[in-house]
PDB file of C-alpha atoms in Angstrom:
ATOM      1  CA  MET A   5     113.446  87.144  81.440  1.00  0.00           C
ATOM      2  CA  PRO A   6     113.176  87.207  85.260  1.00  0.00           C
ATOM      3  CA  THR A   7     109.911  86.311  86.945  1.00  0.00           C
ATOM      4  CA  PHE A   8     108.140  88.927  89.044  1.00  0.00           C
ATOM      5  CA  ALA A   9     109.320  87.105  92.163  1.00  0.00           C
ATOM      6  CA  GLU A  10     112.934  87.580  91.069  1.00  0.00           C
ATOM      7  CA  LEU A  11     112.470  91.214  90.041  1.00  0.00           C
ATOM      8  CA  ASP A  12     113.670  93.374  92.941  1.00  0.00           C
ATOM      9  CA  TRP A  13     114.179  97.133  92.582  1.00  0.00           C
ATOM     10  CA  ARG A  14     116.472  97.072  95.638  1.00  0.00           C
ATOM     11  CA  THR A  15     119.133  95.100  93.743  1.00  0.00           C
ATOM     12  CA  MET A  16     119.102  97.440  90.734  1.00  0.00           C
ATOM     13  CA  SER A  17     121.563 100.225  90.068  1.00  0.00           C
ATOM     14  CA  GLN A  18     120.175 103.760  90.379  1.00  0.00           C
ATOM     15  CA  GLU A  19     120.260 104.104  86.589  1.00  0.00           C
ATOM     16  CA  ALA A  20     118.410 100.823  86.014  1.00  0.00           C
ATOM     17  CA  ARG A  21     115.796 101.692  88.618  1.00  0.00           C
ATOM     18  CA  ASP A  22     115.216 105.133  87.118  1.00  0.00           C
ATOM     19  CA  LEU A  23     114.858 103.683  83.616  1.00  0.00           C
ATOM     20  CA  GLY A  24     112.637 100.933  84.992  1.00  0.00           C
ATOM     21  CA  LEU A  25     110.122 103.583  86.055  1.00  0.00           C
ATOM     22  CA  ASN A  26     110.455 105.986  83.113  1.00  0.00           C
ATOM     23  CA  ASN A  27     107.499 105.420  80.804  1.00  0.00           C
ATOM     24  CA  GLY A  28     108.307 108.380  78.572  1.00  0.00           C
ATOM     25  CA  VAL A  29     111.658 106.854  77.642  1.00  0.00           C
ATOM     26  CA  ALA A  30     110.193 103.351  77.365  1.00  0.00           C
ATOM     27  CA  VAL A  31     107.409 104.227  74.903  1.00  0.00           C
ATOM     28  CA  ALA A  32     108.525 105.756  71.609  1.00  0.00           C
ATOM     29  CA  GLY A  33     106.113 108.415  70.400  1.00  0.00           C
ATOM     30  CA  SER A  34     104.477 108.919  73.798  1.00  0.00           C
ATOM     31  CA  VAL A  35     104.862 112.732  73.623  1.00  0.00           C
ATOM     32  CA  GLU A  36     103.002 112.842  70.317  1.00  0.00           C
ATOM     33  CA  MET A  37     100.378 110.419  71.617  1.00  0.00           C
ATOM     34  CA  VAL A  38      99.626 112.607  74.642  1.00  0.00           C
ATOM     35  CA  ALA A  39      99.532 115.720  72.450  1.00  0.00           C
ATOM     36  CA  GLY A  40      96.850 113.952  70.404  1.00  0.00           C
ATOM     37  CA  TRP A  41      94.865 113.210  73.574  1.00  0.00           C
ATOM     38  CA  GLU A  42      95.073 116.869  74.552  1.00  0.00           C
ATOM     39  CA  GLN A  43      93.825 118.074  71.170  1.00  0.00           C
ATOM     40  CA  ARG A  44      90.888 115.662  71.107  1.00  0.00           C
ATOM     41  CA  SER A  45      90.109 116.463  74.753  1.00  0.00           C
ATOM     42  CA  ALA A  46      89.855 120.183  73.932  1.00  0.00           C
ATOM     43  CA  GLU A  47      87.245 119.312  71.307  1.00  0.00           C
ATOM     44  CA  MET A  48      85.424 117.140  73.855  1.00  0.00           C
ATOM     45  CA  ARG A  49      85.264 120.057  76.290  1.00  0.00           C
ATOM     46  CA  LYS A  50      83.789 122.293  73.588  1.00  0.00           C
ATOM     47  CA  ARG A  51      81.040 119.706  73.055  1.00  0.00           C
ATOM     48  CA  HIS A  52      80.287 119.487  76.799  1.00  0.00           C
ATOM     49  CA  PRO A  53      80.817 122.996  78.242  1.00  0.00           C
ATOM     50  CA  ALA A  54      78.045 123.015  80.855  1.00  0.00           C
ATOM     51  CA  HIS A  55      79.876 121.763  83.975  1.00  0.00           C
ATOM     52  CA  LEU A  56      83.599 122.534  83.643  1.00  0.00           C
ATOM     53  CA  ASP A  57      85.990 123.596  86.408  1.00  0.00           C
ATOM     54  CA  LEU A  58      83.637 123.040  89.330  1.00  0.00           C
ATOM     55  CA  ARG A  59      85.657 124.234  92.312  1.00  0.00           C
ATOM     56  CA  TYR A  60      85.959 121.762  95.206  1.00  0.00           C
ATOM     57  CA  GLY A  61      88.755 123.414  97.184  1.00  0.00           C
ATOM     58  CA  PRO A  62      90.839 126.580  97.577  1.00  0.00           C
ATOM     59  CA  ARG A  63      93.847 125.725  95.398  1.00  0.00           C
ATOM     60  CA  GLU A  64      94.133 126.458  91.669  1.00  0.00           C
ATOM     61  CA  ARG A  65      93.856 122.848  90.511  1.00  0.00           C
ATOM     62  CA  ASN A  66      91.018 121.956  92.905  1.00  0.00           C
ATOM     63  CA  ARG A  67      88.516 121.680  90.064  1.00  0.00           C
ATOM     64  CA  ILE A  68      86.318 118.987  88.544  1.00  0.00           C
ATOM     65  CA  ASP A  69      84.968 118.690  85.002  1.00  0.00           C
ATOM     66  CA  PHE A  70      81.633 116.875  84.812  1.00  0.00           C
ATOM     67  CA  PHE A  71      80.465 115.337  81.551  1.00  0.00           C
ATOM     68  CA  LYS A  72      76.819 114.341  81.687  1.00  0.00           C
ATOM     69  CA  ALA A  73      75.800 111.240  79.754  1.00  0.00           C
ATOM     70  CA  ARG A  74      72.099 111.410  80.563  1.00  0.00           C
ATOM     71  CA  GLU A  75      69.702 112.342  83.353  1.00  0.00           C
ATOM     72  CA  ASN A  76      69.973 110.312  86.583  1.00  0.00           C
ATOM     73  CA  ALA A  77      72.993 108.361  85.324  1.00  0.00           C
ATOM     74  CA  PRO A  78      75.672 106.921  87.661  1.00  0.00           C
ATOM     75  CA  THR A  79      79.022 108.714  87.829  1.00  0.00           C
ATOM     76  CA  LEU A  80      82.632 107.661  87.279  1.00  0.00           C
ATOM     77  CA  LEU A  81      85.386 109.903  88.674  1.00  0.00           C
ATOM     78  CA  PHE A  82      88.669 109.747  86.722  1.00  0.00           C
ATOM     79  CA  ILE A  83      92.038 110.723  88.261  1.00  0.00           C
ATOM     80  CA  HIS A  84      94.838 111.639  85.844  1.00  0.00           C
ATOM     81  CA  GLY A  85      98.408 110.394  86.021  1.00  0.00           C
ATOM     82  CA  GLY A  86     101.839 111.982  85.653  1.00  0.00           C
ATOM     83  CA  TYR A  87     103.712 110.591  88.668  1.00  0.00           C
ATOM     84  CA  TRP A  88     101.873 113.096  90.928  1.00  0.00           C
ATOM     85  CA  GLN A  89     103.955 115.919  89.400  1.00  0.00           C
ATOM     86  CA  ASN A  90     102.869 116.305  85.763  1.00  0.00           C
ATOM     87  CA  ARG A  91      99.820 116.529  83.473  1.00  0.00           C
ATOM     88  CA  THR A  92      96.332 117.937  83.985  1.00  0.00           C
ATOM     89  CA  LYS A  93      92.746 116.723  83.920  1.00  0.00           C
ATOM     90  CA  GLU A  94      92.256 118.576  80.620  1.00  0.00           C
ATOM     91  CA  VAL A  95      94.492 116.083  78.782  1.00  0.00           C
ATOM     92  CA  PHE A  96      92.165 113.182  79.593  1.00  0.00           C
ATOM     93  CA  SER A  97      88.658 114.468  78.760  1.00  0.00           C
ATOM     94  CA  ILE A  98      88.533 112.348  75.602  1.00  0.00           C
ATOM     95  CA  PHE A  99      88.557 109.126  77.637  1.00  0.00           C
ATOM     96  CA  ALA A 100      85.115 109.953  78.996  1.00  0.00           C
ATOM     97  CA  GLU A 101      83.750 108.842  75.630  1.00  0.00           C
ATOM     98  CA  GLY A 102      83.947 105.111  76.388  1.00  0.00           C
ATOM     99  CA  PRO A 103      81.863 105.107  79.606  1.00  0.00           C
ATOM    100  CA  MET A 104      79.530 107.869  78.371  1.00  0.00           C
ATOM    101  CA  ALA A 105      78.525 105.709  75.410  1.00  0.00           C
ATOM    102  CA  HIS A 106      77.005 103.360  78.006  1.00  0.00           C
ATOM    103  CA  GLY A 107      75.099 106.038  79.908  1.00  0.00           C
ATOM    104  CA  ILE A 108      77.740 106.686  82.593  1.00  0.00           C
ATOM    105  CA  ASN A 109      78.573 110.271  83.582  1.00  0.00           C
ATOM    106  CA  VAL A 110      82.301 110.992  83.805  1.00  0.00           C
ATOM    107  CA  ALA A 111      83.918 113.545  86.123  1.00  0.00           C
ATOM    108  CA  LEU A 112      87.629 114.351  85.881  1.00  0.00           C
ATOM    109  CA  ILE A 113      89.410 115.738  88.923  1.00  0.00           C
ATOM    110  CA  GLY A 114      92.408 118.057  89.070  1.00  0.00           C
ATOM    111  CA  TYR A 115      94.766 118.179  92.046  1.00  0.00           C
ATOM    112  CA  THR A 116      97.829 120.130  93.176  1.00  0.00           C
ATOM    113  CA  LEU A 117     101.044 118.632  91.836  1.00  0.00           C
ATOM    114  CA  ALA A 118     104.326 117.997  93.653  1.00  0.00           C
ATOM    115  CA  PRO A 119     106.407 119.815  94.781  1.00  0.00           C
ATOM    116  CA  ASP A 120     103.607 122.301  95.506  1.00  0.00           C
ATOM    117  CA  ALA A 121     101.781 119.581  97.464  1.00  0.00           C
ATOM    118  CA  THR A 122     102.986 116.558  99.410  1.00  0.00           C
ATOM    119  CA  LEU A 123     101.513 113.153  98.629  1.00  0.00           C
ATOM    120  CA  ASP A 124      99.539 113.335 101.885  1.00  0.00           C
ATOM    121  CA  GLU A 125      98.023 116.608 100.650  1.00  0.00           C
ATOM    122  CA  ILE A 126      97.294 115.200  97.176  1.00  0.00           C
ATOM    123  CA  VAL A 127      95.443 112.217  98.675  1.00  0.00           C
ATOM    124  CA  ALA A 128      93.490 114.590 100.932  1.00  0.00           C
ATOM    125  CA  GLU A 129      92.524 116.695  97.893  1.00  0.00           C
ATOM    126  CA  ILE A 130      91.176 113.635  96.088  1.00  0.00           C
ATOM    127  CA  HIS A 131      89.004 112.800  99.109  1.00  0.00           C
ATOM    128  CA  ALA A 132      87.797 116.407  99.311  1.00  0.00           C
ATOM    129  CA  GLY A 133      86.913 116.321  95.621  1.00  0.00           C
ATOM    130  CA  ILE A 134      84.972 113.080  96.034  1.00  0.00           C
ATOM    131  CA  ASP A 135      83.059 114.539  98.988  1.00  0.00           C
ATOM    132  CA  TYR A 136      82.234 117.644  96.943  1.00  0.00           C
ATOM    133  CA  LEU A 137      81.147 115.672  93.885  1.00  0.00           C
ATOM    134  CA  ALA A 138      78.982 113.296  95.911  1.00  0.00           C
ATOM    135  CA  GLY A 139      77.208 116.263  97.502  1.00  0.00           C
ATOM    136  CA  HIS A 140      76.540 117.898  94.143  1.00  0.00           C
ATOM    137  CA  LEU A 141      75.394 114.877  92.116  1.00  0.00           C
ATOM    138  CA  PRO A 142      71.662 115.605  92.646  1.00  0.00           C
ATOM    139  CA  ALA A 143      72.083 119.219  91.474  1.00  0.00           C
ATOM    140  CA  LEU A 144      73.922 117.926  88.395  1.00  0.00           C
ATOM    141  CA  GLY A 145      71.024 115.614  87.610  1.00  0.00           C
ATOM    142  CA  ALA A 146      73.052 112.498  88.395  1.00  0.00           C
ATOM    143  CA  ALA A 147      72.197 109.411  90.422  1.00  0.00           C
ATOM    144  CA  ALA A 148      73.299 109.763  94.035  1.00  0.00           C
ATOM    145  CA  GLU A 149      74.082 106.143  94.924  1.00  0.00           C
ATOM    146  CA  GLY A 150      77.870 106.428  95.087  1.00  0.00           C
ATOM    147  CA  ILE A 151      80.789 106.918  92.718  1.00  0.00           C
ATOM    148  CA  VAL A 152      83.106 104.491  90.974  1.00  0.00           C
ATOM    149  CA  VAL A 153      86.650 105.887  90.887  1.00  0.00           C
ATOM    150  CA  SER A 154      89.183 105.205  88.144  1.00  0.00           C
ATOM    151  CA  GLY A 155      92.675 106.464  87.415  1.00  0.00           C
ATOM    152  CA  TRP A 156      95.735 105.891  85.281  1.00  0.00           C
ATOM    153  CA  SER A 157      99.358 105.613  86.448  1.00  0.00           C
ATOM    154  CA  ALA A 158      99.662 107.871  89.541  1.00  0.00           C
ATOM    155  CA  GLY A 159      95.875 108.114  89.232  1.00  0.00           C
ATOM    156  CA  GLY A 160      95.749 104.341  89.707  1.00  0.00           C
ATOM    157  CA  HIS A 161      97.520 104.825  93.022  1.00  0.00           C
ATOM    158  CA  LEU A 162      95.117 107.607  93.981  1.00  0.00           C
ATOM    159  CA  THR A 163      92.198 105.368  92.987  1.00  0.00           C
ATOM    160  CA  SER A 164      93.374 102.750  95.479  1.00  0.00           C
ATOM    161  CA  MET A 165      93.727 105.449  98.155  1.00  0.00           C
ATOM    162  CA  ALA A 166      90.207 106.743  97.378  1.00  0.00           C
ATOM    163  CA  LEU A 167      88.522 103.389  98.045  1.00  0.00           C
ATOM    164  CA  SER A 168      88.272 104.239 101.748  1.00  0.00           C
ATOM    165  CA  ASN A 169      86.005 107.205 101.007  1.00  0.00           C
ATOM    166  CA  PRO A 170      82.411 106.383 102.038  1.00  0.00           C
ATOM    167  CA  HIS A 171      81.052 107.849  98.785  1.00  0.00           C
ATOM    168  CA  VAL A 172      83.130 105.417  96.675  1.00  0.00           C
ATOM    169  CA  ARG A 173      81.584 102.074  95.801  1.00  0.00           C
ATOM    170  CA  ALA A 174      84.354 100.515  93.646  1.00  0.00           C
ATOM    171  CA  GLY A 175      87.628 101.261  91.858  1.00  0.00           C
ATOM    172  CA  MET A 176      89.205 100.741  88.425  1.00  0.00           C
ATOM    173  CA  ALA A 177      92.977 101.248  88.604  1.00  0.00           C
ATOM    174  CA  ILE A 178      94.930 101.354  85.344  1.00  0.00           C
ATOM    175  CA  SER A 179      98.724 100.811  85.368  1.00  0.00           C
ATOM    176  CA  GLY A 180      99.065 102.107  88.909  1.00  0.00           C
ATOM    177  CA  ILE A 181     101.733 102.336  91.626  1.00  0.00           C
ATOM    178  CA  TYR A 182     100.887 100.642  94.922  1.00  0.00           C
ATOM    179  CA  ASP A 183     104.277 100.473  96.671  1.00  0.00           C
ATOM    180  CA  LEU A 184     105.953 103.882  96.819  1.00  0.00           C
ATOM    181  CA  GLU A 185     109.307 102.694  98.123  1.00  0.00           C
ATOM    182  CA  PRO A 186     110.860 102.231  94.652  1.00  0.00           C
ATOM    183  CA  ILE A 187     109.531 105.695  93.763  1.00  0.00           C
ATOM    184  CA  ARG A 188     111.179 107.135  96.887  1.00  0.00           C
ATOM    185  CA  HIS A 189     114.512 105.653  95.780  1.00  0.00           C
ATOM    186  CA  SER A 190     114.288 107.005  92.219  1.00  0.00           C
ATOM    187  CA  TYR A 191     114.607 110.252  90.259  1.00  0.00           C
ATOM    188  CA  LEU A 192     110.890 110.815  90.820  1.00  0.00           C
ATOM    189  CA  ASN A 193     111.431 111.673  94.477  1.00  0.00           C
ATOM    190  CA  GLU A 194     113.222 114.938  93.683  1.00  0.00           C
ATOM    191  CA  LYS A 195     109.821 116.661  93.499  1.00  0.00           C
ATOM    192  CA  LEU A 196     107.780 114.249  95.619  1.00  0.00           C
ATOM    193  CA  LYS A 197     110.154 114.492  98.595  1.00  0.00           C
ATOM    194  CA  LEU A 198     108.790 111.319 100.165  1.00  0.00           C
ATOM    195  CA  ASP A 199     110.297 110.183 103.436  1.00  0.00           C
ATOM    196  CA  GLU A 200     109.869 106.580 104.545  1.00  0.00           C
ATOM    197  CA  ALA A 201     106.878 107.302 106.784  1.00  0.00           C
ATOM    198  CA  MET A 202     104.939 109.152 104.081  1.00  0.00           C
ATOM    199  CA  SER A 203     105.817 106.490 101.539  1.00  0.00           C
ATOM    200  CA  ARG A 204     104.567 103.688 103.762  1.00  0.00           C
ATOM    201  CA  ARG A 205     101.304 105.309 104.836  1.00  0.00           C
ATOM    202  CA  ASN A 206     100.468 106.012 101.199  1.00  0.00           C
ATOM    203  CA  SER A 207     101.409 102.537  99.918  1.00  0.00           C
ATOM    204  CA  PRO A 208      98.306 100.309  99.828  1.00  0.00           C
ATOM    205  CA  LEU A 209     100.578  97.329  99.241  1.00  0.00           C
ATOM    206  CA  MET A 210     101.991  97.866 102.732  1.00  0.00           C
ATOM    207  CA  ALA A 211      98.630  98.207 104.481  1.00  0.00           C
ATOM    208  CA  ALA A 212      97.325  95.401 106.674  1.00  0.00           C
ATOM    209  CA  GLY A 213      94.322  94.784 104.476  1.00  0.00           C
ATOM    210  CA  GLY A 214      92.330  97.532 102.783  1.00  0.00           C
ATOM    211  CA  PRO A 215      88.787  98.640 101.949  1.00  0.00           C
ATOM    212  CA  ALA A 216      86.479  95.712 101.184  1.00  0.00           C
ATOM    213  CA  LYS A 217      85.152  97.246  97.964  1.00  0.00           C
ATOM    214  CA  PRO A 218      85.558  95.780  94.469  1.00  0.00           C
ATOM    215  CA  LEU A 219      88.759  96.858  92.745  1.00  0.00           C
ATOM    216  CA  SER A 220      89.660  96.019  89.153  1.00  0.00           C
ATOM    217  CA  LEU A 221      93.369  96.183  88.329  1.00  0.00           C
ATOM    218  CA  VAL A 222      94.751  96.290  84.783  1.00  0.00           C
ATOM    219  CA  VAL A 223      98.197  96.796  83.308  1.00  0.00           C
ATOM    220  CA  GLY A 224      99.570  96.412  79.782  1.00  0.00           C
ATOM    221  CA  SER A 225     101.556  93.308  78.879  1.00  0.00           C
ATOM    222  CA  ALA A 226     104.057  95.578  77.080  1.00  0.00           C
ATOM    223  CA  GLU A 227     104.632  97.846  80.095  1.00  0.00           C
ATOM    224  CA  LEU A 228     107.841  98.125  82.081  1.00  0.00           C
ATOM    225  CA  PRO A 229     108.375  95.020  84.253  1.00  0.00           C
ATOM    226  CA  LEU A 230     108.578  97.010  87.501  1.00  0.00           C
ATOM    227  CA  LEU A 231     105.154  98.498  86.794  1.00  0.00           C
ATOM    228  CA  ARG A 232     103.598  95.186  85.770  1.00  0.00           C
ATOM    229  CA  LYS A 233     104.944  93.749  89.025  1.00  0.00           C
ATOM    230  CA  GLN A 234     103.316  96.569  91.034  1.00  0.00           C
ATOM    231  CA  THR A 235      99.874  95.615  89.720  1.00  0.00           C
ATOM    232  CA  ALA A 236     100.419  91.861  90.061  1.00  0.00           C
ATOM    233  CA  ASP A 237     101.738  92.246  93.617  1.00  0.00           C
ATOM    234  CA  PHE A 238      98.828  94.458  94.659  1.00  0.00           C
ATOM    235  CA  ALA A 239      96.308  92.004  93.209  1.00  0.00           C
ATOM    236  CA  GLY A 240      97.971  89.256  95.241  1.00  0.00           C
ATOM    237  CA  HIS A 241      97.945  91.434  98.363  1.00  0.00           C
ATOM    238  CA  ARG A 242      94.200  92.039  98.091  1.00  0.00           C
ATOM    239  CA  ALA A 243      93.496  88.382  97.370  1.00  0.00           C
ATOM    240  CA  ARG A 244      95.515  87.293 100.428  1.00  0.00           C
ATOM    241  CA  HIS A 245      93.464  89.653 102.588  1.00  0.00           C
ATOM    242  CA  GLY A 246      90.171  88.395 101.179  1.00  0.00           C
ATOM    243  CA  LEU A 247      89.391  91.711  99.455  1.00  0.00           C
ATOM    244  CA  PRO A 248      87.446  91.769  96.167  1.00  0.00           C
ATOM    245  CA  VAL A 249      89.842  92.161  93.244  1.00  0.00           C
ATOM    246  CA  THR A 250      90.196  91.300  89.577  1.00  0.00           C
ATOM    247  CA  TYR A 251      93.519  91.437  87.745  1.00  0.00           C
ATOM    248  CA  GLU A 252      94.456  91.241  84.111  1.00  0.00           C
ATOM    249  CA  GLU A 253      97.123  92.284  81.665  1.00  0.00           C
ATOM    250  CA  ILE A 254      95.880  93.910  78.462  1.00  0.00           C
ATOM    251  CA  PRO A 255      97.694  92.050  75.647  1.00  0.00           C
ATOM    252  CA  GLY A 256     100.129  94.213  73.713  1.00  0.00           C
ATOM    253  CA  ALA A 257      99.256  97.448  75.536  1.00  0.00           C
ATOM    254  CA  ASP A 258     101.977  99.793  76.751  1.00  0.00           C
ATOM    255  CA  HIS A 259     101.653 102.460  79.441  1.00  0.00           C
ATOM    256  CA  PHE A 260      99.970 104.869  77.017  1.00  0.00           C
ATOM    257  CA  THR A 261      98.032 102.709  74.553  1.00  0.00           C
ATOM    258  CA  ILE A 262      96.247 101.007  77.466  1.00  0.00           C
ATOM    259  CA  MET A 263      94.127 104.156  77.753  1.00  0.00           C
ATOM    260  CA  HIS A 264      92.532 103.334  74.382  1.00  0.00           C
ATOM    261  CA  GLU A 265      90.730 100.581  76.320  1.00  0.00           C
ATOM    262  CA  MET A 266      88.839 103.326  78.170  1.00  0.00           C
ATOM    263  CA  GLY A 267      88.358 105.755  75.294  1.00  0.00           C
ATOM    264  CA  SER A 268      86.592 103.100  73.232  1.00  0.00           C
ATOM    265  CA  PRO A 269      82.995 102.092  74.097  1.00  0.00           C
ATOM    266  CA  ALA A 270      84.059  98.493  73.365  1.00  0.00           C
ATOM    267  CA  GLY A 271      87.380  98.735  75.237  1.00  0.00           C
ATOM    268  CA  ARG A 272      88.291  96.305  77.992  1.00  0.00           C
ATOM    269  CA  VAL A 273      88.615  99.037  80.646  1.00  0.00           C
ATOM    270  CA  THR A 274      85.208 100.433  79.689  1.00  0.00           C
ATOM    271  CA  THR A 275      83.729  96.948  80.029  1.00  0.00           C
ATOM    272  CA  LEU A 276      85.299  96.480  83.472  1.00  0.00           C
ATOM    273  CA  ILE A 277      83.941  99.881  84.563  1.00  0.00           C
ATOM    274  CA  ARG A 278      80.446  98.851  83.444  1.00  0.00           C
ATOM    275  CA  GLN A 279      80.779  95.595  85.400  1.00  0.00           C
ATOM    276  CA  LEU A 280      81.784  97.487  88.555  1.00  0.00           C
ATOM    277  CA  PHE A 281      78.638  99.622  88.321  1.00  0.00           C
ATOM    278  CA  GLU A 282      76.527  96.502  87.784  1.00  0.00           C
ATOM    279  CA  ARG A 283      78.132  94.623  90.702  1.00  0.00           C
ATOM    280  CA  THR A 284      77.633  97.511  93.131  1.00  0.00           C
ATOM    281  CA  ALA A 285      74.170  98.657  92.047  1.00  0.00           C
ATOM    282  CA  GLY A 286      71.925  99.436  94.996  1.00  0.00           C
TER     283      GLY A 286
END
């Protein structure tokens, strides 16, 4: 098996590169797994109906669901994945259960998907949603001392892009993408329509440094090698620039089962989220 240093998407055939990024093909039963998330999330929304679909912008998906754990609690914002072109916030409500069990509010943000929005526009929507949420935390009965942002897959990328927002105190990125160049040269770019300039300005791995806020990076040990390399490379990038970062592979987890580590109160992702709140407490 090649080391990460030897693994280079540029030397792969188009077919190998496309398969190397295709989690749906890589994980048997992923469609059924996500359908289960969606069903359980619908039940979660019925249990917490008070603050759903808070509108932060003019477009249809510019909405936030806010699940309140308790009065004056800190808030985690979760950004869903789907390669910036699939899925919705409603699929992921169930994963609020892990942090909420520890007295952390969880907000889930929707955003316009490609091709209806460019990646520049998607990143701008996330920042607008964070600004909106930060301004409304007191009215929601939440603590106002800043938000921890988390996200899965494309949401991991958007988490890293959200760190520069002044209302964000730390990030928890799960199985993310941090260099968009392999995405630009794959089947995924049919809807994303990235050119080189947009790819580079939205690739935190290509930035000269980055926000000096704590960032926890996790990926599953059973994930596709190209995706494991993305997380390992980004952890190395932040370490080289003296930026606070932790990195770990979740043993045995694939791109989908890794989310169980957030849905469970005892899960590793939930624990890392708790530690980020503790490290950045005012």
